[in-house]
Short mmCIF file of C-alpha atoms in Angstrom, two decimals:
data_model
loop_
_atom_site.label_atom_id
_atom_site.label_comp_id
_atom_site.label_asym_id
_atom_site.label_seq_id
_atom_site.Cartn_x
_atom_site.Cartn_y
_atom_site.Cartn_z
CA MET O 259 12.16 51.52 76.79
CA PHE O 260 15.12 50.94 79.17
CA PRO O 261 16.45 53.64 81.00
CA THR O 262 19.60 55.17 80.24
CA PRO O 263 22.42 54.49 82.70
CA ASN O 264 23.19 56.71 85.18
CA LEU O 265 26.14 58.61 84.89
CA ASP O 266 25.48 61.22 87.49
CA HIS O 267 28.79 60.36 89.50
CA ILE O 268 30.94 60.97 86.66
CA THR O 269 32.16 65.14 87.05
CA SER O 270 32.82 67.71 84.93
CA ASN O 271 36.83 67.03 85.30
CA ASP O 272 36.27 63.90 84.46
CA TYR O 273 34.95 64.29 81.25
CA GLU O 274 38.34 66.01 80.30
CA ASN O 275 40.46 63.04 80.16
CA VAL O 276 37.12 60.63 79.33
CA TYR O 277 34.51 61.13 76.21
CA GLU O 278 31.27 62.10 76.78
CA PRO O 279 28.26 60.36 75.94
CA ALA O 280 26.89 61.62 72.67
CA GLU O 281 24.31 61.46 70.01
CA ASP O 282 26.84 58.40 68.52
CA THR O 283 26.39 57.03 72.09
CA PHE O 284 22.35 57.15 72.49
CA LEU O 285 22.21 55.78 68.46
CA PHE O 286 24.32 52.74 69.69
CA LEU O 287 21.68 51.90 72.46
CA ASP O 288 19.07 52.45 71.14
CA ALA O 289 20.39 50.02 68.15
CA LEU O 290 21.02 47.59 71.28
CA GLU O 291 17.80 47.79 72.24
CA LYS O 292 16.15 47.13 68.88
CA ASP O 293 18.01 44.38 68.68
CA ILE O 294 17.61 42.76 72.29
CA GLU O 295 14.96 39.91 71.55
CA PHE O 296 17.10 38.48 68.87
CA LEU O 297 20.14 38.38 71.32
CA LYS O 298 18.40 36.64 73.89
CA ASN O 299 16.47 34.33 71.73
CA ASN O 300 19.14 33.77 68.45
CA ILE O 301 22.28 34.27 70.72
CA ASN O 302 21.90 33.98 74.38
CA PRO O 303 25.56 35.33 74.75
CA CYS O 304 28.17 33.85 76.94
CA ILE O 305 31.17 36.64 76.85
CA CYS O 306 30.42 40.07 75.53
CA LEU O 307 33.34 42.62 74.31
CA GLU O 308 33.64 46.13 73.88
CA ILE O 309 36.28 48.00 72.17
CA GLY O 310 36.85 51.24 73.31
CA SER O 311 34.25 51.73 76.38
CA GLY O 312 34.92 55.49 77.50
CA THR O 313 32.49 55.87 80.21
CA GLY O 314 31.19 52.41 79.78
CA CYS O 315 27.51 53.43 79.41
CA VAL O 316 27.30 50.50 76.27
CA SER O 317 28.39 47.89 78.27
CA THR O 318 26.36 48.82 81.30
CA PHE O 319 23.41 49.66 79.22
CA LEU O 320 23.60 46.02 77.26
CA GLY O 321 24.31 43.94 81.33
CA GLN O 322 20.91 45.74 81.57
CA LEU O 323 18.90 44.51 78.79
CA LEU O 324 20.48 41.22 78.98
CA GLY O 325 19.27 41.19 82.76
CA ASN O 326 20.90 37.22 83.20
CA GLY O 327 23.84 38.39 85.57
CA THR O 328 25.68 35.37 84.24
CA THR O 329 27.09 36.80 80.52
CA LEU O 330 30.61 38.33 81.05
CA LEU O 331 30.84 41.50 80.24
CA LEU O 332 34.76 42.53 78.59
CA CYS O 333 35.77 46.29 77.97
CA THR O 334 38.90 47.63 76.26
CA ASP O 335 40.15 51.23 76.25
CA ILE O 336 43.56 52.62 75.16
CA ASN O 337 42.77 55.77 77.86
CA PRO O 338 43.26 54.23 81.43
CA TYR O 339 41.18 57.16 82.73
CA ALA O 340 38.64 55.37 80.57
CA THR O 341 38.95 52.14 82.10
CA ALA O 342 38.53 53.41 85.83
CA ILE O 343 35.56 55.12 84.56
CA THR O 344 33.80 52.22 83.09
CA VAL O 345 33.85 50.36 86.11
CA LYS O 346 32.47 52.92 88.33
CA THR O 347 29.52 53.45 85.89
CA ALA O 348 28.93 49.40 85.97
CA ILE O 349 29.03 49.33 89.32
CA HIS O 350 26.93 52.58 89.64
CA ASN O 351 24.46 50.45 88.02
CA SER O 352 24.59 47.46 89.70
CA ILE O 353 26.24 45.75 86.87
CA HIS O 354 29.25 43.36 87.00
CA LEU O 355 32.07 44.05 84.47
CA ASP O 356 36.05 43.82 83.78
CA ALA O 357 37.50 46.62 81.88
CA ILE O 358 41.29 45.95 80.46
CA THR O 359 43.56 49.00 79.68
CA THR O 360 45.01 47.72 76.50
CA ASN O 361 45.12 48.84 72.68
CA LEU O 362 41.91 47.37 71.00
CA THR O 363 42.19 43.87 71.78
CA SER O 364 45.82 43.43 72.31
CA GLY O 365 46.73 40.75 75.26
CA LEU O 366 43.39 39.26 74.76
CA LEU O 367 43.66 36.59 72.05
CA PRO O 368 43.89 33.55 71.37
CA ARG O 369 42.02 33.03 74.30
CA LEU O 370 39.01 34.71 73.08
CA TYR O 371 39.50 33.54 69.55
CA HIS O 372 35.96 32.62 67.99
CA ASN O 373 34.37 32.77 71.57
CA VAL O 374 32.65 36.05 71.70
CA ASP O 375 29.37 36.37 71.06
CA ILE O 376 28.21 40.18 71.12
CA LEU O 377 31.32 42.58 70.08
CA CYS O 378 30.42 46.45 70.20
CA PHE O 379 32.94 49.20 69.26
CA ASN O 380 32.14 52.84 68.35
CA PRO O 381 35.37 53.75 67.29
CA PRO O 382 37.11 56.91 66.11
CA TYR O 383 35.95 57.85 63.22
CA VAL O 384 35.84 61.48 62.32
CA VAL O 385 38.40 62.34 59.57
CA THR O 386 41.27 63.86 60.24
CA SER O 387 44.74 63.52 59.44
CA SER O 388 46.98 60.11 60.45
CA GLU O 389 49.09 61.98 62.54
CA ASP O 390 45.87 63.01 64.86
CA VAL O 391 45.22 59.47 65.35
CA ASN O 392 48.23 59.04 68.14
CA SER O 393 47.85 62.12 69.71
CA THR O 394 48.80 62.06 73.23
CA ASN O 395 45.95 64.34 73.80
CA LEU O 396 43.39 61.41 75.07
CA ILE O 397 39.80 63.19 73.91
CA GLU O 398 41.30 63.77 70.49
CA ARG O 399 42.33 60.56 70.03
CA ALA O 400 38.76 59.26 71.42
CA TRP O 401 37.37 61.15 68.25
CA ALA O 402 40.67 61.15 65.94
CA GLY O 403 40.27 58.55 62.79
CA GLY O 404 42.34 59.32 60.72
CA ILE O 405 42.18 58.97 56.48
CA ASP O 406 38.23 58.69 55.73
CA GLY O 407 37.93 58.15 59.34
CA ARG O 408 38.67 54.84 59.18
CA GLU O 409 42.13 54.24 59.94
CA VAL O 410 41.02 51.87 63.53
CA ILE O 411 38.65 51.07 61.94
CA ASP O 412 40.80 49.13 59.12
CA LYS O 413 42.99 48.12 62.53
CA MET O 414 39.54 46.68 63.74
CA LEU O 415 38.21 44.59 61.19
CA PRO O 416 40.48 41.81 60.79
CA LEU O 417 40.06 41.17 64.62
CA VAL O 418 36.37 40.81 64.55
CA ASN O 419 37.06 37.47 62.26
CA ASP O 420 39.61 35.97 65.01
CA LEU O 421 36.75 36.87 68.14
CA LEU O 422 33.48 36.51 66.80
CA SER O 423 31.73 32.93 67.69
CA SER O 424 29.86 30.99 64.81
CA ASN O 425 26.83 32.94 65.77
CA GLY O 426 28.52 35.95 66.76
CA VAL O 427 27.64 39.54 66.26
CA PHE O 428 29.32 42.65 65.69
CA TYR O 429 28.04 45.99 65.82
CA LEU O 430 29.91 49.00 64.47
CA LEU O 431 29.54 52.56 64.50
CA VAL O 432 30.29 54.81 61.44
CA ILE O 433 29.41 57.91 59.64
CA SER O 434 29.02 58.11 55.97
CA ASP O 435 32.36 59.38 55.83
CA ASN O 436 33.52 56.29 56.85
CA LYS O 437 31.94 54.89 53.59
CA PRO O 438 30.15 52.24 54.96
CA ASP O 439 29.07 50.49 52.09
CA GLU O 440 33.05 49.83 51.66
CA ILE O 441 32.89 48.46 54.89
CA CYS O 442 31.03 45.66 54.91
CA ASP O 443 31.97 44.85 50.97
CA ARG O 444 35.42 43.89 52.58
CA MET O 445 33.93 41.87 55.40
CA TRP O 446 31.95 40.18 52.70
CA ASN O 447 34.92 39.93 50.25
CA ASP O 448 37.33 39.11 52.96
CA TYR O 449 35.72 36.92 55.64
CA LYS O 450 32.62 36.21 54.34
CA PHE O 451 30.27 38.71 57.06
CA GLN O 452 27.04 39.34 55.91
CA SER O 453 25.59 42.96 57.38
CA LYS O 454 22.84 45.45 57.44
CA ILE O 455 22.12 48.83 58.52
CA LEU O 456 20.46 48.36 62.02
CA ALA O 457 19.99 51.94 62.68
CA SER O 458 20.86 55.24 61.59
CA ARG O 459 20.69 59.21 62.41
CA LEU O 460 21.31 62.52 61.19
CA ALA O 461 23.47 64.45 63.97
CA GLY O 462 23.41 67.85 62.59
CA ARG O 463 25.07 67.46 59.13
CA GLU O 464 26.66 63.98 60.30
CA LYS O 465 24.63 60.95 59.31
CA GLN O 466 25.49 57.71 62.05
CA LEU O 467 24.94 54.64 61.14
CA ILE O 468 24.94 50.92 63.08
CA LEU O 469 26.03 48.10 61.35
CA LYS O 470 25.81 44.70 62.52
CA PHE O 471 27.85 42.11 61.07
CA TRP O 472 27.82 38.09 61.09
CA ARG O 473 28.64 34.85 59.77
CA ASN O 474 27.12 33.78 56.94
CA GLN O 475 25.87 30.51 57.94
CA SER O 476 25.16 29.35 54.39
#
């Protein structure tokens, strides 16, 4: 097992503005570790992109798993505090990445069109009102997903088709309230992406899942 990235540089004051790693984060790490041999042997990724990096824990861990130092690790977050902490987390763990303050992938297309080999997204997925999605409170915005917890997820799904390379994979964290079967059906019907549940876990009464998507090659 690979160790979780060292986060002891992050203070309690930092966590007032940045989403603190929790069960969903660690499920994401477990899923990536579970799939690492596939990623190394079948994809040999050149570009990885994480949307909503928060503390940078996921991308830093992915960099540690890949271990080659040649993969370009990119992260985005709408929260400027998060992008700053993401860079610090990477440096603290001897990983190089680039973090950009932007909304989802704004400014990255068309340059990254069909060039992303690994795409990761732990979205705001909690069911809330639509108004909460655009809250000025940075922490609330990190988890508020709107109706069915899907409003941010649904904005991201069309971008996956634009971003992923021919052999690329997309990892998405959802909860059962997000109607994961409906998400998988949409990705197949609209973009011919195959999918499977890579990992799942109960966190209290909340069932969390990591969905894996890839292009249909047939």
